[in-house]
Amino acid sequence: MNKGFEDILNTCLDRITLKGDTIEQCLESYPEQAVELEPLLRAALSIKEVSSIGPRPEFRQAAKARLLSALAAKERKRERRLLPLWSWQRRWAVAVAMILVLFLVLAGGGTVMASSDSLPGDRLYPVKIAAEKVRAFFTFGDEAKANLHMEFAERRVKEIESLAEGGRDISESVLKVMHDETDWVIRLLNRNESLRKKLAVKLQSLTSNQKEVLQSLIELAPRKAEIRLREALRRAEDAYRRAVILREMIPKLEDLRIIPWRNSYQPAELGTSRAIERANSQYFIP
Amino acid sequence: MQDEETFVRGLKRRDPEAWARLYEEYFPRIYRYVALRVRNQTEAEDLAEQVFLKALESSPSFRWRGAPVSSWLFRIARNQVIDYWRTDKSKRTLPLNEFLVSDTIDPERAAERNSEIRQMIQAVGQLTEAQRDVIELRFAGGLPISEVANILGKSPGAVKVLQHSALATLRKKLSGWSNHEQRL
């Protein structure tokens, strides 16, 4: 068996397994080696039969959820290590916010109220945004913050719709703020499992709405705005895709198994399916 | 190559999208490779899952040197299988069980397919260790010669020689069985 023949055999195997060529096509390319090649290629094709086996779909889905859940747990651990610095920054942020609030109170609450219906480009719009920032500074707890940022993102969507209805320009900045608010929530849900369980569906609905609104606006937008909106749609679709992944990371009901020695439901996190099967059989068969 | 580098960066950053992509792309192939080695559906599923969890553990220290991600993943899978056989010898007595044949819904055809696959797994099990490595990575894992060589720490030429001798042995075994069946 010479080196040349092994190269030919390998080329044929690549052609058959990767490019989808037939054995006959390969043999035609190497007529002198055909007699020796054919049985070897047929044996290789028999081995390829193995590629029709696969894991059970339900196992595949549950294992994916467990992997992504383990990933989120690691991320949470890493975030906890960074917490002291974050807390220090947060204290500064609160101090700045208090000064801002004091300013707004002195400037008059009526102005803030009047600004609530303003749109990007209006004289009072910066007041509306400043009031939102103050509200964000004084909102504590991850869940409340996530809800608030989703509310702000939803407001931006409504503003975009109102701008379009009034035939006004949809600025790059309002689109960016909408994306940034959404991304903030995605990052938070990515590292916070309990929050993910509560808010992933809401986040998916928010991002789905963003996608639909942008899609409908693109159809009516002038050429210049269309490019900007298409880019925004691409980001909204990306956010939606990530929201779907976050929702898929929530363990499903079938991933909950009875653990006999505790006699209670708990997620079979990182547990092996064999161990779970054993546990279930111990529980159900006296 | 640029794409692969970006992908690896995502994995090292523990980006959920990158990990979801890694899982979708490689889980079936890792499963097939492991299944051929452990010859049992449930054990293969468990081990394939462990491969990805191990990869997650070791991802921060993973250094990309230009080789595809699949080489890294299959190297973990290979070590996982070696550990599996080393730790508990009683596993050797596990029966060669039925596998889920995914590309057919006809039960009769699925049973026939299963029988062919069991026969193939038995034939592969009779190869030398080095030949098995090549055949399993090449055909169950779907890897090109260069990656198989990289994983096994051999030259591509040496892997081609092993591939040739393994296929010649398998051909003899499979034709021997089919002649035996025809006589029956």
Coordinates of C-alpha atoms in Angstrom, one line a residue:
Chain A
M1 CA 0.0 0.0 0.0
N2 CA 1.7 3.2 -1.1
K3 CA 1.3 6.7 0.1
G4 CA -0.3 7.8 -3.2
F5 CA -3.1 5.3 -2.7
E6 CA -3.9 6.5 0.8
D7 CA -4.1 10.1 -0.4
I8 CA -6.5 9.0 -3.2
L9 CA -8.6 7.0 -0.7
N10 CA -8.8 10.0 1.6
T11 CA -9.7 12.4 -1.3
C12 CA -12.6 10.0 -2.3
L13 CA -13.8 9.8 1.3
D14 CA -13.9 13.6 1.6
R15 CA -15.7 13.8 -1.7
I16 CA -18.3 11.2 -0.6
T17 CA -18.8 12.3 3.0
L18 CA -18.4 16.0 2.8
K19 CA -19.4 16.9 -0.8
G20 CA -22.0 14.3 -1.4
D21 CA -20.3 12.6 -4.4
T22 CA -21.2 9.0 -5.3
I23 CA -18.8 6.1 -5.2
E24 CA -19.1 5.8 -8.9
Q25 CA -18.1 9.4 -9.5
C26 CA -15.0 8.8 -7.4
L27 CA -14.1 5.6 -9.2
E28 CA -14.4 7.3 -12.5
S29 CA -11.8 9.8 -11.4
Y30 CA -9.3 7.0 -10.5
P31 CA -10.0 4.2 -12.9
E32 CA -6.6 2.5 -12.2
Q33 CA -7.3 2.2 -8.5
A34 CA -11.0 1.5 -8.9
V35 CA -10.8 -2.2 -8.0
E36 CA -9.0 -1.6 -4.8
L37 CA -10.9 1.6 -3.9
E38 CA -14.5 0.3 -4.3
P39 CA -14.7 -2.1 -1.4
L40 CA -13.0 0.3 0.9
L41 CA -15.4 3.1 0.0
R42 CA -18.4 0.8 0.5
A43 CA -17.1 -0.1 3.9
A44 CA -16.8 3.6 4.7
L45 CA -20.4 4.2 3.6
S46 CA -21.6 1.4 5.9
I47 CA -19.9 3.2 8.8
K48 CA -21.7 6.4 7.8
E49 CA -24.9 4.6 8.8
V50 CA -24.0 5.6 12.3
S51 CA -24.8 9.2 11.4
S52 CA -28.5 8.4 11.5
I53 CA -28.4 7.8 15.2
G54 CA -29.2 10.7 17.5
P55 CA -30.0 11.6 21.1
R56 CA -33.7 11.7 22.2
P57 CA -35.1 15.1 21.3
E58 CA -36.4 15.7 24.8
F59 CA -33.0 14.9 26.3
R60 CA -31.3 17.2 23.8
Q61 CA -33.5 20.1 24.7
A62 CA -33.2 19.5 28.5
A63 CA -29.4 19.2 28.2
K64 CA -29.2 22.5 26.4
A65 CA -31.3 24.2 29.1
R66 CA -29.0 22.7 31.7
L67 CA -25.8 23.9 29.9
L68 CA -27.2 27.4 29.5
S69 CA -28.3 27.4 33.1
A70 CA -24.8 26.4 34.2
L71 CA -23.4 29.1 32.0
A72 CA -25.6 31.7 33.7
A73 CA -24.6 30.4 37.1
K74 CA -20.9 30.9 36.2
E75 CA -21.7 34.4 35.0
R76 CA -23.5 35.2 38.3
K77 CA -20.5 34.0 40.3
R78 CA -18.2 36.3 38.2
E79 CA -20.5 39.2 38.7
R80 CA -20.5 38.7 42.5
R81 CA -16.7 39.0 42.5
L82 CA -17.1 42.4 40.8
L83 CA -19.7 43.6 43.3
P84 CA -17.6 45.8 45.6
L85 CA -16.5 48.0 42.7
W86 CA -20.1 48.1 41.4
S87 CA -21.4 49.1 44.8
W88 CA -18.9 51.9 45.0
Q89 CA -20.0 53.2 41.6
R90 CA -23.6 52.9 42.7
R91 CA -23.1 55.0 45.7
W92 CA -21.7 57.7 43.5
A93 CA -24.6 57.4 41.1
V94 CA -27.1 57.8 44.0
A95 CA -25.4 60.9 45.2
V96 CA -25.5 62.4 41.7
A97 CA -29.2 61.5 41.4
M98 CA -30.1 63.2 44.6
I99 CA -28.5 66.4 43.4
L100 CA -30.4 66.0 40.1
V101 CA -33.7 65.5 42.0
L102 CA -33.1 68.5 44.2
F103 CA -32.6 70.5 41.0
L104 CA -35.8 69.1 39.4
V105 CA -37.9 69.8 42.5
L106 CA -36.6 73.3 42.6
A107 CA -37.3 73.7 38.9
G108 CA -40.9 72.6 39.5
G109 CA -42.7 69.3 39.3
G110 CA -45.2 70.8 36.9
T111 CA -42.6 71.0 34.2
V112 CA -41.9 67.3 34.6
M113 CA -45.6 66.5 34.3
A114 CA -45.9 68.6 31.2
S115 CA -43.0 66.9 29.6
S116 CA -44.5 63.4 29.9
D117 CA -46.2 63.6 26.4
S118 CA -43.2 65.2 24.7
L119 CA -41.4 63.6 21.8
P120 CA -37.8 63.6 20.7
G121 CA -37.1 67.0 19.3
D122 CA -39.6 68.8 21.5
R123 CA -38.4 71.5 23.9
L124 CA -39.5 69.5 27.0
Y125 CA -38.2 66.1 25.9
P126 CA -34.8 66.5 27.8
V127 CA -36.8 67.1 31.0
K128 CA -38.7 63.8 30.4
I129 CA -35.5 61.9 29.9
A130 CA -33.9 63.5 33.0
A131 CA -36.9 62.6 35.1
E132 CA -36.6 59.0 33.9
K133 CA -33.0 58.9 34.9
V134 CA -33.8 60.1 38.4
R135 CA -36.5 57.5 38.6
A136 CA -34.0 54.9 37.6
F137 CA -31.5 56.1 40.2
F138 CA -34.1 55.7 42.9
T139 CA -35.3 52.3 41.9
F140 CA -33.8 49.5 43.9
G141 CA -33.7 45.8 43.4
D142 CA -33.0 44.0 40.1
E143 CA -36.6 43.1 39.4
A144 CA -37.9 46.7 39.8
K145 CA -35.0 48.0 37.7
A146 CA -35.6 45.5 34.9
N147 CA -39.3 46.4 34.8
L148 CA -38.5 50.1 34.7
H149 CA -36.0 49.7 31.8
M150 CA -38.6 47.6 29.9
E151 CA -41.1 50.4 30.5
F152 CA -38.7 53.0 29.2
A153 CA -37.9 50.8 26.1
E154 CA -41.7 50.5 25.5
R155 CA -42.0 54.3 25.8
R156 CA -39.3 54.7 23.2
V157 CA -41.3 52.4 20.9
K158 CA -44.4 54.5 21.4
E159 CA -42.5 57.7 20.7
I160 CA -41.1 56.2 17.5
E161 CA -44.7 55.4 16.4
S162 CA -45.9 58.9 17.3
L163 CA -43.0 60.5 15.4
A164 CA -43.8 58.4 12.3
E165 CA -47.6 59.2 12.6
G166 CA -46.8 62.9 12.7
G167 CA -44.4 62.5 9.7
R168 CA -41.5 63.6 11.8
D169 CA -37.9 62.3 11.6
I170 CA -37.0 59.3 13.7
S171 CA -33.6 60.2 15.1
E172 CA -30.8 57.8 15.6
S173 CA -30.6 58.7 19.3
V174 CA -34.2 57.5 20.1
L175 CA -33.5 54.2 18.4
K176 CA -30.2 53.8 20.2
V177 CA -31.9 54.5 23.6
M178 CA -34.5 51.9 22.9
H179 CA -31.8 49.3 22.1
D180 CA -29.7 50.3 25.1
E181 CA -32.6 49.9 27.5
T182 CA -33.5 46.5 26.0
D183 CA -29.8 45.4 26.1
W184 CA -29.6 46.4 29.7
V185 CA -32.5 44.1 30.6
I186 CA -31.1 41.2 28.5
R187 CA -27.7 41.4 30.3
L188 CA -29.4 41.4 33.7
L189 CA -31.6 38.4 32.8
N190 CA -28.6 36.7 31.5
R191 CA -27.0 36.6 34.8
N192 CA -30.0 36.4 37.1
E193 CA -31.8 33.1 36.9
S194 CA -34.7 33.9 39.2
L195 CA -35.4 37.1 37.3
R196 CA -35.2 35.3 34.0
K197 CA -38.0 33.0 35.2
K198 CA -40.2 36.0 36.0
L199 CA -39.4 38.3 33.1
A200 CA -38.1 36.4 30.1
V201 CA -41.6 36.1 28.6
K202 CA -42.2 39.8 29.0
L203 CA -38.9 40.6 27.5
Q204 CA -39.6 38.4 24.5
S205 CA -43.0 40.2 24.0
L206 CA -41.3 43.6 24.2
T207 CA -38.6 42.7 21.7
S208 CA -41.2 41.1 19.4
N209 CA -43.2 44.3 19.5
Q210 CA -40.1 46.4 18.7
K211 CA -39.5 44.2 15.7
E212 CA -43.0 44.5 14.4
V213 CA -43.2 48.2 14.8
L214 CA -39.9 48.8 13.0
Q215 CA -40.9 46.4 10.2
S216 CA -44.1 48.2 9.6
L217 CA -42.3 51.6 9.6
I218 CA -39.7 50.5 7.1
E219 CA -42.4 49.8 4.5
L220 CA -43.6 53.5 4.7
A221 CA -40.3 55.2 5.4
P222 CA -38.5 57.5 3.0
R223 CA -35.3 56.1 1.5
K224 CA -33.0 58.1 3.8
A225 CA -34.8 56.9 7.0
E226 CA -35.1 53.4 5.6
I227 CA -31.4 52.6 6.0
R228 CA -31.5 53.7 9.7
L229 CA -34.6 51.8 10.4
R230 CA -33.2 48.6 8.7
E231 CA -30.2 48.8 11.0
A232 CA -32.5 49.3 14.0
L233 CA -34.6 46.3 12.9
R234 CA -31.4 44.2 12.6
R235 CA -30.6 45.1 16.3
A236 CA -34.2 44.5 17.3
E237 CA -34.2 41.0 15.7
D238 CA -30.9 40.3 17.4
A239 CA -32.4 41.3 20.8
Y240 CA -35.5 39.1 20.0
R241 CA -33.3 36.2 19.3
R242 CA -31.4 36.7 22.6
A243 CA -34.7 37.0 24.4
V244 CA -35.9 33.7 23.0
I245 CA -32.6 32.0 24.1
L246 CA -33.2 33.5 27.6
R247 CA -36.7 32.1 27.7
E248 CA -35.4 28.7 26.5
M249 CA -32.9 28.7 29.4
I250 CA -35.9 28.5 31.9
P251 CA -36.1 24.8 33.0
K252 CA -39.3 23.3 31.7
L253 CA -41.8 21.3 33.7
E254 CA -40.4 18.0 32.4
D255 CA -37.0 18.9 33.8
L256 CA -38.4 18.8 37.3
R257 CA -38.0 15.3 38.8
I258 CA -38.9 13.7 42.0
I259 CA -35.9 13.2 44.2
P260 CA -36.9 10.3 46.5
W261 CA -34.8 11.1 49.5
R262 CA -36.2 14.6 49.7
N263 CA -39.6 13.7 48.4
S264 CA -40.0 17.0 46.7
Y265 CA -39.8 18.5 43.3
Q266 CA -36.5 20.2 42.3
P267 CA -34.8 21.0 39.1
A268 CA -32.5 18.2 37.9
E269 CA -29.7 20.7 37.4
L270 CA -26.6 19.2 36.0
G271 CA -28.0 15.8 37.0
T272 CA -27.4 12.9 34.7
S273 CA -30.4 11.4 33.0
R274 CA -29.3 7.9 34.2
A275 CA -29.2 9.1 37.8
I276 CA -32.6 10.7 37.3
E277 CA -34.1 7.6 35.8
R278 CA -32.7 5.6 38.7
A279 CA -34.1 8.1 41.2
N280 CA -37.5 8.0 39.6
S281 CA -37.7 4.2 39.5
Q282 CA -36.7 4.0 43.2
Y283 CA -39.6 6.4 44.0
F284 CA -42.3 4.8 41.9
I285 CA -41.4 1.1 42.4
P286 CA -41.8 0.2 46.1
Chain B
M1 CA -10.7 31.9 10.2
Q2 CA -11.8 35.3 11.4
D3 CA -15.2 33.9 12.2
E4 CA -13.7 31.1 14.2
E5 CA -11.7 33.5 16.2
T6 CA -14.8 35.7 16.9
F7 CA -16.7 32.5 17.9
V8 CA -13.9 31.4 20.3
R9 CA -13.9 34.9 21.8
G10 CA -17.6 34.6 22.4
L11 CA -17.1 31.2 24.1
K12 CA -14.4 32.5 26.3
R13 CA -16.6 35.5 27.2
R14 CA -19.3 33.0 28.1
D15 CA -21.7 34.6 25.7
P16 CA -25.0 32.5 25.8
E17 CA -25.4 32.9 22.0
A18 CA -22.0 31.4 21.3
W19 CA -22.6 28.5 23.6
A20 CA -26.1 27.9 22.2
R21 CA -24.5 27.8 18.7
L22 CA -21.7 25.5 19.9
Y23 CA -24.3 23.1 21.4
E24 CA -26.5 23.1 18.3
E25 CA -23.6 22.5 15.9
Y26 CA -21.8 19.9 17.8
F27 CA -24.1 18.0 20.2
P28 CA -25.3 15.5 17.6
R29 CA -21.7 14.8 16.4
I30 CA -20.3 14.5 19.9
Y31 CA -23.2 12.2 20.8
R32 CA -22.5 9.9 17.8
Y33 CA -18.8 9.7 18.6
V34 CA -19.5 8.9 22.2
A35 CA -22.3 6.4 21.4
L36 CA -20.0 4.4 19.2
R37 CA -17.6 4.2 22.1
V38 CA -20.0 3.4 25.0
R39 CA -22.5 1.5 22.9
N40 CA -25.5 2.6 25.1
Q41 CA -28.0 5.3 24.4
T42 CA -28.4 6.7 28.0
E43 CA -24.8 6.5 28.8
A44 CA -23.9 8.2 25.6
E45 CA -26.4 11.0 26.2
D46 CA -24.9 11.6 29.7
L47 CA -21.4 11.6 28.5
A48 CA -22.2 14.0 25.6
E49 CA -23.8 16.4 28.1
Q50 CA -20.7 16.1 30.4
V51 CA -18.4 17.0 27.4
F52 CA -20.2 20.4 27.1
L53 CA -20.1 21.1 30.8
K54 CA -16.4 20.2 30.9
A55 CA -15.9 22.6 27.9
L56 CA -17.7 25.3 29.8
E57 CA -15.5 24.7 32.9
S58 CA -12.3 24.9 30.9
S59 CA -13.3 27.6 28.4
P60 CA -11.5 30.5 30.3
S61 CA -8.2 28.7 30.0
F62 CA -8.7 27.6 26.4
R63 CA -6.1 29.2 24.1
W64 CA -7.0 29.4 20.5
R65 CA -4.0 28.5 18.2
G66 CA -5.9 28.5 14.9
A67 CA -7.3 25.0 15.1
P68 CA -11.1 24.7 14.8
V69 CA -13.2 24.6 18.0
S70 CA -14.2 21.0 17.1
S71 CA -10.7 19.8 17.8
W72 CA -10.9 21.1 21.3
L73 CA -14.4 19.7 21.9
F74 CA -13.6 16.2 20.5
R75 CA -10.4 16.1 22.5
I76 CA -12.5 16.6 25.6
A77 CA -14.9 14.0 24.4
R78 CA -12.1 11.5 23.8
N79 CA -10.7 12.1 27.3
Q80 CA -14.1 11.8 28.8
V81 CA -14.6 8.4 27.2
I82 CA -11.2 7.2 28.3
D83 CA -12.1 8.2 31.9
Y84 CA -15.5 6.5 31.6
W85 CA -13.9 3.1 30.8
R86 CA -11.1 3.6 33.3
T87 CA -13.2 4.4 36.4
D88 CA -15.7 1.6 36.4
K89 CA -14.9 -1.8 34.8
S90 CA -18.5 -3.1 35.4
K91 CA -19.7 -0.8 32.6
R92 CA -18.1 -3.3 30.1
T93 CA -21.0 -5.6 30.8
L94 CA -23.6 -3.0 29.7
P95 CA -25.7 -4.5 26.8
L96 CA -25.3 -3.0 23.3
N97 CA -28.7 -1.4 23.3
E98 CA -31.1 0.1 20.7
F99 CA -30.3 3.6 19.4
L100 CA -32.7 6.2 18.3
V101 CA -32.5 6.3 14.5
S102 CA -33.4 9.8 13.7
D103 CA -33.9 9.9 9.9
T104 CA -36.8 7.4 9.6
I105 CA -40.2 7.1 11.0
D106 CA -41.0 3.7 9.6
P107 CA -40.6 1.3 12.6
E108 CA -39.6 -1.7 10.4
R109 CA -36.9 0.3 8.6
A110 CA -35.8 1.7 12.0
A111 CA -35.4 -1.8 13.4
E112 CA -33.4 -2.9 10.3
R113 CA -31.3 0.2 10.6
N114 CA -30.7 -0.5 14.2
S115 CA -29.5 -4.0 13.5
E116 CA -27.0 -2.7 10.8
I117 CA -25.7 -0.1 13.3
R118 CA -25.3 -2.6 16.1
Q119 CA -23.3 -4.8 13.6
M120 CA -21.2 -1.9 12.6
I121 CA -20.5 -0.9 16.2
Q122 CA -19.4 -4.5 17.0
A123 CA -17.1 -4.5 13.9
V124 CA -15.6 -1.2 14.9
G125 CA -15.1 -2.5 18.4
Q126 CA -12.8 -5.2 17.0
L127 CA -10.3 -2.8 15.5
T128 CA -7.1 -1.9 17.2
E129 CA -7.3 1.1 19.5
A130 CA -5.5 3.4 17.1
Q131 CA -7.7 2.3 14.2
R132 CA -10.8 2.8 16.3
D133 CA -9.8 6.3 17.2
V134 CA -9.4 7.3 13.5
I135 CA -12.6 5.7 12.3
E136 CA -14.8 7.1 15.1
L137 CA -13.5 10.6 14.9
R138 CA -13.5 10.6 11.1
F139 CA -17.0 9.0 10.5
A140 CA -19.0 9.4 13.6
G141 CA -17.5 12.8 14.5
G142 CA -17.4 13.8 10.8
L143 CA -13.9 15.4 11.1
P144 CA -11.4 15.9 8.3
I145 CA -8.0 14.1 8.5
S146 CA -6.2 17.2 9.6
E147 CA -8.4 17.6 12.7
V148 CA -8.2 13.9 13.5
A149 CA -4.4 14.1 13.3
N150 CA -4.5 17.2 15.6
I151 CA -6.6 15.5 18.2
L152 CA -4.6 12.3 18.2
G153 CA -1.2 14.0 18.1
K154 CA -0.2 12.1 14.9
S155 CA 0.8 13.3 11.4
P156 CA -1.9 13.4 8.7
G157 CA 0.1 10.7 6.8
A158 CA 0.0 8.3 9.8
V159 CA -3.7 8.9 10.2
K160 CA -4.3 8.1 6.5
V161 CA -2.4 4.8 6.9
L162 CA -4.5 3.9 9.9
Q163 CA -7.7 4.9 8.0
H164 CA -6.8 2.6 5.2
S165 CA -5.9 -0.4 7.3
A166 CA -9.1 0.1 9.4
L167 CA -11.3 0.2 6.4
A168 CA -9.7 -2.9 5.0
T169 CA -10.3 -4.8 8.2
L170 CA -13.9 -3.6 8.5
R171 CA -14.5 -4.6 4.9
K172 CA -13.4 -8.1 5.7
K173 CA -15.4 -8.4 8.8
L174 CA -18.6 -6.9 7.3
S175 CA -18.4 -9.1 4.2
G176 CA -17.7 -12.1 6.4
W177 CA -20.9 -11.4 8.4
S178 CA -23.0 -10.8 5.3
N179 CA -21.8 -14.1 3.7
H180 CA -22.7 -15.9 7.0
E181 CA -26.2 -14.3 7.0
Q182 CA -26.7 -15.3 3.3
R183 CA -25.7 -19.0 4.2
L184 CA -28.3 -18.9 7.0

